[in-house]
Tab-separated table of C-alpha atoms in Angstrom:
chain	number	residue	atom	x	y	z
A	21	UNK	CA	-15.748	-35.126	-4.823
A	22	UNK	CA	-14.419	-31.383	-4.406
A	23	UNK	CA	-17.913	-29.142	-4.418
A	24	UNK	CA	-20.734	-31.082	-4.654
A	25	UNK	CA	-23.393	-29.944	-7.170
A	26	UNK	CA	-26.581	-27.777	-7.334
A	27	UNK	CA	-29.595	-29.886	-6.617
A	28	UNK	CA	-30.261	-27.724	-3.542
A	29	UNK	CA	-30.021	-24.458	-5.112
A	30	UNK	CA	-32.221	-21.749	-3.094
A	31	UNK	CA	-33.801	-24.659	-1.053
A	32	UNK	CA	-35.172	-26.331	-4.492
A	33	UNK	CA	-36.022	-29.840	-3.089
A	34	UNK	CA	-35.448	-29.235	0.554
A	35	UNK	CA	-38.730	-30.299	2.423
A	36	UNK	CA	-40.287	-31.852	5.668
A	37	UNK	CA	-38.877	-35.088	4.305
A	38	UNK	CA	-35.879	-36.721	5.311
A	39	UNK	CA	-32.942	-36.619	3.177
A	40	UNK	CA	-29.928	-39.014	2.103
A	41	UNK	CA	-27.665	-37.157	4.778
A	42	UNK	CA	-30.063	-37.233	7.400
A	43	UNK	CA	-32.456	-40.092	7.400
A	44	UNK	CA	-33.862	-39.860	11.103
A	45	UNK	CA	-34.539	-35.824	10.851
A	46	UNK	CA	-36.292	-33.386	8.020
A	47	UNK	CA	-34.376	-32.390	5.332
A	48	UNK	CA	-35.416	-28.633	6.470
A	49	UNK	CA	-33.513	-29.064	10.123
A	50	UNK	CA	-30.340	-30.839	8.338
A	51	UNK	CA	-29.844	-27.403	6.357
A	52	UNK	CA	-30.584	-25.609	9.475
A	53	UNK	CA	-27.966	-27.193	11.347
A	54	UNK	CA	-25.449	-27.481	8.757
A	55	UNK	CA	-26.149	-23.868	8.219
A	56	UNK	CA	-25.140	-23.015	12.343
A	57	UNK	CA	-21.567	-24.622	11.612
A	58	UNK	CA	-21.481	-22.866	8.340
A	59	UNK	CA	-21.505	-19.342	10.142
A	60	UNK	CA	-19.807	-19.802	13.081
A	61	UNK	CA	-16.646	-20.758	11.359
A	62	UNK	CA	-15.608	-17.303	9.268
A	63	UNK	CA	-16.821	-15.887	12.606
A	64	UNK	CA	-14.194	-17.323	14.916
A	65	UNK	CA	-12.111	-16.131	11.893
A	66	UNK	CA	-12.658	-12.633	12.726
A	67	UNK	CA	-10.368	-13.347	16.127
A	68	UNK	CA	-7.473	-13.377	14.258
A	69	UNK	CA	-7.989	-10.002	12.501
A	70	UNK	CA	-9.826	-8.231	15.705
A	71	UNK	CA	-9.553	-4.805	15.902
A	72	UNK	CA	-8.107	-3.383	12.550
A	73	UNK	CA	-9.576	-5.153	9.060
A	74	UNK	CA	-12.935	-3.018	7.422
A	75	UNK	CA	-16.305	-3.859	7.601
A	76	UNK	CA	-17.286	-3.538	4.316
A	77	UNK	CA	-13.584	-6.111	3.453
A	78	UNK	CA	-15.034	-8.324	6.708
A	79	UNK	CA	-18.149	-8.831	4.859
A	80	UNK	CA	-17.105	-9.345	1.323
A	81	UNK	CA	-14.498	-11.967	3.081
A	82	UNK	CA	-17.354	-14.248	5.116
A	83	UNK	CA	-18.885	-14.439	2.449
A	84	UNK	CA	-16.805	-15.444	-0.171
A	85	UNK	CA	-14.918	-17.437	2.264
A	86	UNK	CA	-17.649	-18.553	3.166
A	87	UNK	CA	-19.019	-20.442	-0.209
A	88	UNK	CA	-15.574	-20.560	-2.096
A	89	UNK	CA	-13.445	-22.785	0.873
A	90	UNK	CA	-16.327	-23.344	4.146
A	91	UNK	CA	-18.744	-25.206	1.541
A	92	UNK	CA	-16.451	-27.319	-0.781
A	93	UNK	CA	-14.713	-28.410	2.374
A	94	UNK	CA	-18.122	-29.322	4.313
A	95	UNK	CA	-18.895	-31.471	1.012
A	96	UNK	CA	-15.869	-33.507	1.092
A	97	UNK	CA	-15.950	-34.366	4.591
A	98	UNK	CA	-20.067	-34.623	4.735
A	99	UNK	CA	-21.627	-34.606	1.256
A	100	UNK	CA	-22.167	-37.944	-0.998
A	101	UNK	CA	-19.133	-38.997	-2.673
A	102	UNK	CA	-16.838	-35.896	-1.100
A	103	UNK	CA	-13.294	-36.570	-1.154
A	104	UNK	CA	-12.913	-37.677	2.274
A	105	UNK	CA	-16.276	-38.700	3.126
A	106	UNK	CA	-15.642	-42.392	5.216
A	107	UNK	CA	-19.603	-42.925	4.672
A	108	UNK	CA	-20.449	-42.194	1.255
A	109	UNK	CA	-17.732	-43.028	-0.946
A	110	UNK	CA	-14.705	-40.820	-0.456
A	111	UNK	CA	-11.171	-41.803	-1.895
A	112	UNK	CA	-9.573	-40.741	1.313
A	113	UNK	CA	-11.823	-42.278	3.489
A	114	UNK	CA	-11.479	-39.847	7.091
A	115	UNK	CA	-13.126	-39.606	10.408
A	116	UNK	CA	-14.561	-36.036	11.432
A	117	UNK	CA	-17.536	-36.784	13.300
A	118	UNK	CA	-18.688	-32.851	14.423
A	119	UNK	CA	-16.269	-30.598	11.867
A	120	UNK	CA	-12.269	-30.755	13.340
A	121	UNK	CA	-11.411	-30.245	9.486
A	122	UNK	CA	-14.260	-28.222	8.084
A	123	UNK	CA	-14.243	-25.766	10.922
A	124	UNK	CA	-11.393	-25.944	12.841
A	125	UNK	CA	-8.631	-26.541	10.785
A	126	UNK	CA	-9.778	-24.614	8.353
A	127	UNK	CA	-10.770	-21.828	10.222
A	128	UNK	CA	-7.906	-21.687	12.264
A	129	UNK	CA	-5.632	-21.726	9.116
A	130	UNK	CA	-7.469	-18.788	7.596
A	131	UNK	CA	-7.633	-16.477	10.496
A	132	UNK	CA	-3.471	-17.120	10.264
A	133	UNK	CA	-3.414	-16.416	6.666
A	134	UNK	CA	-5.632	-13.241	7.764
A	135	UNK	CA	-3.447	-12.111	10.844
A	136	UNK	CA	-0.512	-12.408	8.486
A	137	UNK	CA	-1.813	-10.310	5.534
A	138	UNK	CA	-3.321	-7.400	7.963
A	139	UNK	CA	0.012	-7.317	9.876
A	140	UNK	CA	0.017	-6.552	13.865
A	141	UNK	CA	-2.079	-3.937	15.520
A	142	UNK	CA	-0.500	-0.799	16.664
A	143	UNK	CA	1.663	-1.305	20.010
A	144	UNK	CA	1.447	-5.353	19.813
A	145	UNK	CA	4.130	-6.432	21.623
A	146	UNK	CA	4.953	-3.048	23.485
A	147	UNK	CA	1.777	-2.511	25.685
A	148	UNK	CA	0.121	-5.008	27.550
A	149	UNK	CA	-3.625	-6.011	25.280
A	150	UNK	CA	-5.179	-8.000	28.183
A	151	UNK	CA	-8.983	-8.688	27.974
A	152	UNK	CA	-11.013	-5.855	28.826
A	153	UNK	CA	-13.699	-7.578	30.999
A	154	UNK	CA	-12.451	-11.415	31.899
A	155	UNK	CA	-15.764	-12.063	33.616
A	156	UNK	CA	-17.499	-11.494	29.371
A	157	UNK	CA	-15.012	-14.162	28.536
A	158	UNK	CA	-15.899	-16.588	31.135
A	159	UNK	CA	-19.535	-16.001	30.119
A	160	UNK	CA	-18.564	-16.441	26.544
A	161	UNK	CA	-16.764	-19.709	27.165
A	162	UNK	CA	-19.281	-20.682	29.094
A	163	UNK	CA	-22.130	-20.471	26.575
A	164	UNK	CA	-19.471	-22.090	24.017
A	165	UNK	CA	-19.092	-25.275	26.528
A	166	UNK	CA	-22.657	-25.271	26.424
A	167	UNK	CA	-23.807	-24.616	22.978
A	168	UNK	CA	-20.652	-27.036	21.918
A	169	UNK	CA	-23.370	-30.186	22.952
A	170	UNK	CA	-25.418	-28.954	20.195
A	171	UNK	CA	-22.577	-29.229	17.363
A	172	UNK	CA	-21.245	-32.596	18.799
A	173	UNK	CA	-24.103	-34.055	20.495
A	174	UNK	CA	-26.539	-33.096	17.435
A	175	UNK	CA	-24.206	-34.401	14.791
A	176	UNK	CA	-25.435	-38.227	15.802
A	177	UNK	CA	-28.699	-36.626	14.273
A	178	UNK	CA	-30.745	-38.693	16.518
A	179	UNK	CA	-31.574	-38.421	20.712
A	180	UNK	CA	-29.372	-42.016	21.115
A	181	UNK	CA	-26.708	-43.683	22.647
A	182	UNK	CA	-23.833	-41.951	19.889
A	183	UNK	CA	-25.305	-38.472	20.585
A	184	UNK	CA	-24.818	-39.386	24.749
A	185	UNK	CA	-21.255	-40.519	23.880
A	186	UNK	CA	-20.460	-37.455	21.946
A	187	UNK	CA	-22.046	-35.153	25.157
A	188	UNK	CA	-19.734	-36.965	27.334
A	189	UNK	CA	-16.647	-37.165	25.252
A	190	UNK	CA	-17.136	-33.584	24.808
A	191	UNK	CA	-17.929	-32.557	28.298
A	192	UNK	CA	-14.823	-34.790	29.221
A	193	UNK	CA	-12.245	-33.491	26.749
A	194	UNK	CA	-12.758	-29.843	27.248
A	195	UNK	CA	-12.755	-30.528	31.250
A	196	UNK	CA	-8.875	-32.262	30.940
A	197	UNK	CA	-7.822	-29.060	28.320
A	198	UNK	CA	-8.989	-26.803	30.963
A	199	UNK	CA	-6.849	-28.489	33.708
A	200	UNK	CA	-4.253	-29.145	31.016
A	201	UNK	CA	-3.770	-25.141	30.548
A	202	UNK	CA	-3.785	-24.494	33.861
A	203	UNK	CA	-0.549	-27.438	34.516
A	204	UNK	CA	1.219	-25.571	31.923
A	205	UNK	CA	0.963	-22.358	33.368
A	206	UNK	CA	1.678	-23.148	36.323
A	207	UNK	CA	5.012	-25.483	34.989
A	208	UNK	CA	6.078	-22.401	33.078
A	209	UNK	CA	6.260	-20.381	36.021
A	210	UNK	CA	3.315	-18.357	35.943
A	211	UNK	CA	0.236	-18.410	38.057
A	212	UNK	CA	-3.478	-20.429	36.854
A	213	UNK	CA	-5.348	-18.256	35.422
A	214	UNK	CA	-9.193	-18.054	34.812
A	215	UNK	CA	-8.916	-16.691	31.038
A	216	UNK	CA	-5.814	-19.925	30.662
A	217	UNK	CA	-8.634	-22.424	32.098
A	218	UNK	CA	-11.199	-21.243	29.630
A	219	UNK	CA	-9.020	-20.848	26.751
A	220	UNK	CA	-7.903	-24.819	27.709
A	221	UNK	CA	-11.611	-25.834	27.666
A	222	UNK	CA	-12.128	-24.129	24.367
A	223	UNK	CA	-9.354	-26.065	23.333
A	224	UNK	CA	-10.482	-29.477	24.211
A	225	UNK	CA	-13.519	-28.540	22.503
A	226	UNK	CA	-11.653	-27.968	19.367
A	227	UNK	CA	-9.339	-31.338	19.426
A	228	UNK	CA	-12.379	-33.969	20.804
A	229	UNK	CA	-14.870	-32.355	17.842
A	230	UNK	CA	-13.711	-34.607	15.204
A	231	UNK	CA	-13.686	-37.535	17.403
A	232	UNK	CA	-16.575	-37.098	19.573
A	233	UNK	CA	-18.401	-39.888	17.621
A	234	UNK	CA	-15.522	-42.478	17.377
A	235	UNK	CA	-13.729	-42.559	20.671
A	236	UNK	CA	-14.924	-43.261	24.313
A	237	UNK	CA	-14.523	-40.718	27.024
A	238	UNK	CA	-11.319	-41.931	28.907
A	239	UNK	CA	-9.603	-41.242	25.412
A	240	UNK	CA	-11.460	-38.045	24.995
A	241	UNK	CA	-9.998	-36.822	28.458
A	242	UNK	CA	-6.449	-37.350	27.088
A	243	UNK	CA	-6.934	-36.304	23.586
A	244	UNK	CA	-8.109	-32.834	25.525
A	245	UNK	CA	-5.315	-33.127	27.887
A	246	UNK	CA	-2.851	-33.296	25.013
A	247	UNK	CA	-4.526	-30.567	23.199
A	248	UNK	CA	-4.343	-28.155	26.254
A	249	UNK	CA	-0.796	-28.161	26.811
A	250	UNK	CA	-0.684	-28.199	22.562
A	251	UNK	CA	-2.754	-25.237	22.180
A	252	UNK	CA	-1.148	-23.504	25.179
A	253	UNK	CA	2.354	-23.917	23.474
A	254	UNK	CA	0.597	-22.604	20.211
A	255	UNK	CA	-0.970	-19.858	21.758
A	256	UNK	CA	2.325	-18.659	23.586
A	257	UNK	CA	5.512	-19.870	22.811
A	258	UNK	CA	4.437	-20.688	18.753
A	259	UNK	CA	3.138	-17.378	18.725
A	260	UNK	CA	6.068	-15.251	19.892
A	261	UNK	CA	8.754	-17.059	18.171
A	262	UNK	CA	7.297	-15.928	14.590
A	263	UNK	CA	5.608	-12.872	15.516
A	264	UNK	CA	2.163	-13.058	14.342
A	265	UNK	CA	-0.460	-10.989	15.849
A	266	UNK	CA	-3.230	-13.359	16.394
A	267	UNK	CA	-5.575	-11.265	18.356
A	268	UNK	CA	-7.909	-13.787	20.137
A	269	UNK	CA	-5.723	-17.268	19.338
A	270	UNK	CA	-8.207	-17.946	17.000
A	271	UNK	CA	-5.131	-19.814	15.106
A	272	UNK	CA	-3.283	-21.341	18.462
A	273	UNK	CA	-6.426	-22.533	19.579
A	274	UNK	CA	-8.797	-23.741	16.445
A	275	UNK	CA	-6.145	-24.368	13.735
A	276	UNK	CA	-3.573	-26.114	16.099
A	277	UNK	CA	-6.405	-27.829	18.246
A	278	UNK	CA	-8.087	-28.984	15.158
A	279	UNK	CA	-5.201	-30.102	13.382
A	280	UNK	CA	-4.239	-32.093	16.710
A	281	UNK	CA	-7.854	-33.796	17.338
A	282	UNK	CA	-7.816	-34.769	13.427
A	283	UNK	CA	-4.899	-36.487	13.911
A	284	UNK	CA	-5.608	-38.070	17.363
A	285	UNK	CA	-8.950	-39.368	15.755
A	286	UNK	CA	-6.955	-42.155	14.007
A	287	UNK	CA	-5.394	-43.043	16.670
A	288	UNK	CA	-8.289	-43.215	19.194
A	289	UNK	CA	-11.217	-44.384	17.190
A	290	UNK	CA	-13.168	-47.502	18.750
A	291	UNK	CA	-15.289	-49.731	16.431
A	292	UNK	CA	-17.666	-50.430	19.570
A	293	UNK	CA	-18.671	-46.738	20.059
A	294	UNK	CA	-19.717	-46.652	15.932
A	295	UNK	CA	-20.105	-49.537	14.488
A	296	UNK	CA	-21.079	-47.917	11.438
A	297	UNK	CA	-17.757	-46.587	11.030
A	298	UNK	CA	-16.143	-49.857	11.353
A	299	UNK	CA	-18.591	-51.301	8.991
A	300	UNK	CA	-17.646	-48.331	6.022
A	301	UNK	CA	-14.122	-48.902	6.840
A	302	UNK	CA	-13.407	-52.232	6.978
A	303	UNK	CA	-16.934	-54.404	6.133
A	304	UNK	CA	-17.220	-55.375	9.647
A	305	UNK	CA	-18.602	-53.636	12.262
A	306	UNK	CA	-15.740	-54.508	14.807
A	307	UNK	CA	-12.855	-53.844	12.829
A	308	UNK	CA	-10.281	-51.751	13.863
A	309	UNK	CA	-10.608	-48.277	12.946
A	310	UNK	CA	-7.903	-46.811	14.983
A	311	UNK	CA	-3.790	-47.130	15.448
A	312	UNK	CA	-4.183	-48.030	18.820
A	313	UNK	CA	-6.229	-51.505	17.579
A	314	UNK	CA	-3.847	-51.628	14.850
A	315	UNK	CA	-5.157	-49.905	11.815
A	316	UNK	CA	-2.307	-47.575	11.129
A	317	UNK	CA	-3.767	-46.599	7.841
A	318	UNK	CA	-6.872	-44.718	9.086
A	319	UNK	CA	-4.217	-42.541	10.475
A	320	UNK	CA	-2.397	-42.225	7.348
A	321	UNK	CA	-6.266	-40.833	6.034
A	322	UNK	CA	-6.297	-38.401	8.765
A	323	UNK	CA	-3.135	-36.770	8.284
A	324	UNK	CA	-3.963	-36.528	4.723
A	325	UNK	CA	-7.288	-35.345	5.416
A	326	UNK	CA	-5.286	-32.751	7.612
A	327	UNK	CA	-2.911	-31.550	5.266
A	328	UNK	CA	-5.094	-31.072	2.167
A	329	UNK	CA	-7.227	-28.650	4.199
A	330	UNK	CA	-4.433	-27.159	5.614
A	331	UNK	CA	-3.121	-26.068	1.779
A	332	UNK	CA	-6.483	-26.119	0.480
A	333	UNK	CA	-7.399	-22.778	2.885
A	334	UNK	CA	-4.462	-21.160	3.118
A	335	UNK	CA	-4.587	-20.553	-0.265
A	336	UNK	CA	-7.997	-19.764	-1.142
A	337	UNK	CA	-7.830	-17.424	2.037
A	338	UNK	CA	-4.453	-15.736	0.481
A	339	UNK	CA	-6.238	-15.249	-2.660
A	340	UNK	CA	-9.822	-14.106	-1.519
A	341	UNK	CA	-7.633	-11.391	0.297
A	342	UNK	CA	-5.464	-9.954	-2.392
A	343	UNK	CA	-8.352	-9.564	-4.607
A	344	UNK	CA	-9.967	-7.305	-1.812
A	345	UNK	CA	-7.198	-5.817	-1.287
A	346	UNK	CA	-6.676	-5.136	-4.771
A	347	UNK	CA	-10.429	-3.229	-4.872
A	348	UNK	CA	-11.267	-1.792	-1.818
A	349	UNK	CA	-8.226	-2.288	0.989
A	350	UNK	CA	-8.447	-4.410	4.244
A	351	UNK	CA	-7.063	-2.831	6.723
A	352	UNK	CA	-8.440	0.595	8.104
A	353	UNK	CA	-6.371	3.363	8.467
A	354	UNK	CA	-4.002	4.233	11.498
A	355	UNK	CA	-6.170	7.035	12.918
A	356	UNK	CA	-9.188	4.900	12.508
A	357	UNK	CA	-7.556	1.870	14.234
A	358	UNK	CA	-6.310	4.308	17.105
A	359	UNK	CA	-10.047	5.826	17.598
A	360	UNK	CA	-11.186	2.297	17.320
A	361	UNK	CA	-13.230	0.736	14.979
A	362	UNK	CA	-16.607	0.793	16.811
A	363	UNK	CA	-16.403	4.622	16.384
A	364	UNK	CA	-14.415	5.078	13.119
A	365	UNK	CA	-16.325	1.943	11.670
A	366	UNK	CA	-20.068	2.192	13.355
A	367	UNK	CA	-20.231	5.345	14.722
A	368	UNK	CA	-21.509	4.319	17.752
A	369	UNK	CA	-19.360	3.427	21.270
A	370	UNK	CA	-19.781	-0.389	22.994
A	371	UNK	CA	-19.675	1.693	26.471
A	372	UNK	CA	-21.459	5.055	27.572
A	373	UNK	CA	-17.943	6.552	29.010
A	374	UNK	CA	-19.870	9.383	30.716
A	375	UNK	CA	-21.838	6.574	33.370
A	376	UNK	CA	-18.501	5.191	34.341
């Protein structure tokens, strides 16, 4: 129920035909896709740490992160049997429809753990560390919004009417974050901002992923309305009051979004948008499934669901850091981190200085 087994060592059995996770695609394209979630999570890991941890300790880290806390994780909310699979047999039967546990919260959680352990980068907190080119980030979020149909939208595993539901849900949810941002800004005091309407977006993305497959749109738009103004909080006031330098709110944004749309999921889920859901949770296919038709357990699964992965990466991330640490160091040294690490680290500059 914790880490699966080997059957699939090195591809050993994975063909053109379908599999038990996957009936309507090839076994071959379920490991492909599994494998895109797999990488992008230590990656939006590395926002937490931006701008001062080693390569060499960045790499050892993905990867060990990556098979000792990304894969157990992905078993027990996906595999056959996993701890919290609501399909196949899981004890603690939870909903996570696109990855709101195995990425998010998980990911989020880590990249604290991370920011913690490195410490802040030199002059957080006495010069300004603004984006250096907010039209990149709008093109980054951008391509997220986009590509973020393929995570949700694919995980129905099948061109039907779940896959549409998840589109929209999605499309909806990150929409209402963006706006959601943007209110609080503006309530705060401040101004709306374009990099606080894509950083809202990004966060609806986050909180409607685990839900995309269980809830209509109307409730997406408020789940990502919620999560806005959550993240926002996260990603500001959350973030100042302990101190943590969290270089790209990889933690505000993924492990407080996450944890939020978890949550949410058990209280939004609608039998009539998966009936197979309703089916593994209660025999019927239009049971209740969510607290607001009056199944206040499923909510009860999705906190603990929440929490365990909370605990469970923190401290395998703690751990799989000391022991680098212990060998070769993760943090680069002042006058490398002042020269910057695409010189110090790569030897090579992002921008020829000379053209400008």
């Amino acid at each position: 129920p914790y880490v699966g087994g080997f059957d699939f060592v090195m591809l050993r059995g994975v063909g053109d035909a379908p599999c038990e996770y996957a009936a309507t695609i090839p076994h071959t394209l379920w490991m492909a896709f599994q494998m895109m979630f797999a990488i992008i999570t230590p990656a939006l890991i590395c926002g937490a740490y931006a701008e001062r941890m080693k390569f060499s300790a960045m790499l050892i880290f993905s990867s060990a992160w990556l098979l000792a806390v990304y894969c157990p994780l992905a078993h027990m909310v996906w595999g056959k049997g996993g701890l919290f699979n609501a399909f196949l047999g899981g004890t603690i039967p939870s909903l996570d429809f696109a990855g709101g546990t195995v990425v998010h919260i998980s990911g989020g959680v880590s990249a604290l753990v991370a920011a913690l352990m490195l410490g802040k980068r030199q002059g957080y907190g006495i010069k300004p560390m603004t984006p250096h080119s907010v039209v990149l980030s709008v093109i980054g979020a951008s391509l997220l919004w986009v590509g973020w149909f393929g995570f949700n939208g694919g995980s129905a595993l099948a061109a039907n009417a779940l896959a549409a539901n998840a589109l929209v849900t999605t499309h909806f949810a990150a929409a209402a974050a963006a706006l959601g941002w943007v209110a609080a800004e503006c309530i705060r005091g401040g101004k709306p901002t374009v990099l606080g309407a894509i950083s809202g977006a990004v966060a609806g993305l986050v909180v409607v992923t685990p839900a995309s497959g269980f809830t209509t749109p109307i409730f997406a738009m408020l789940m990502g309305l919620i999560g806005g103004v959550g993240c926002f909080w996260a990603a500001t006031s959350l973030k100042h009051i302990f101190g943590y330098d969290d270089s790209l709110d990889a933690f505000g944004v993924h492990g407080v979004g996450g944890a939020i749309g978890s949550v949410l999921t058990g209280v939004f889920a609608v039998s009539s948008v998966n009936p197979a859901a309703a089916i593994a949770l209660t025999g019927t296919q239009t049971g209740a499934i969510g607290l607001l038709y009056g199944n206040s357990g499923q909510l009860v699964n999705q906190i603990k669901a929440t929490v365990v992965t909370i605990v469970f990466a923190a401290v395998a991330t703690f751990v799989i850091l000391k022991i680098i640490d212990m060998f070769i160091g993760l943090r680069v040294s002042r006058e490398e981190e002042f020269r910057g690490l695409d010189l110090s680290e790569h030897g090579e500059a992002g921008y020829n200085l000379d053209e400008l």
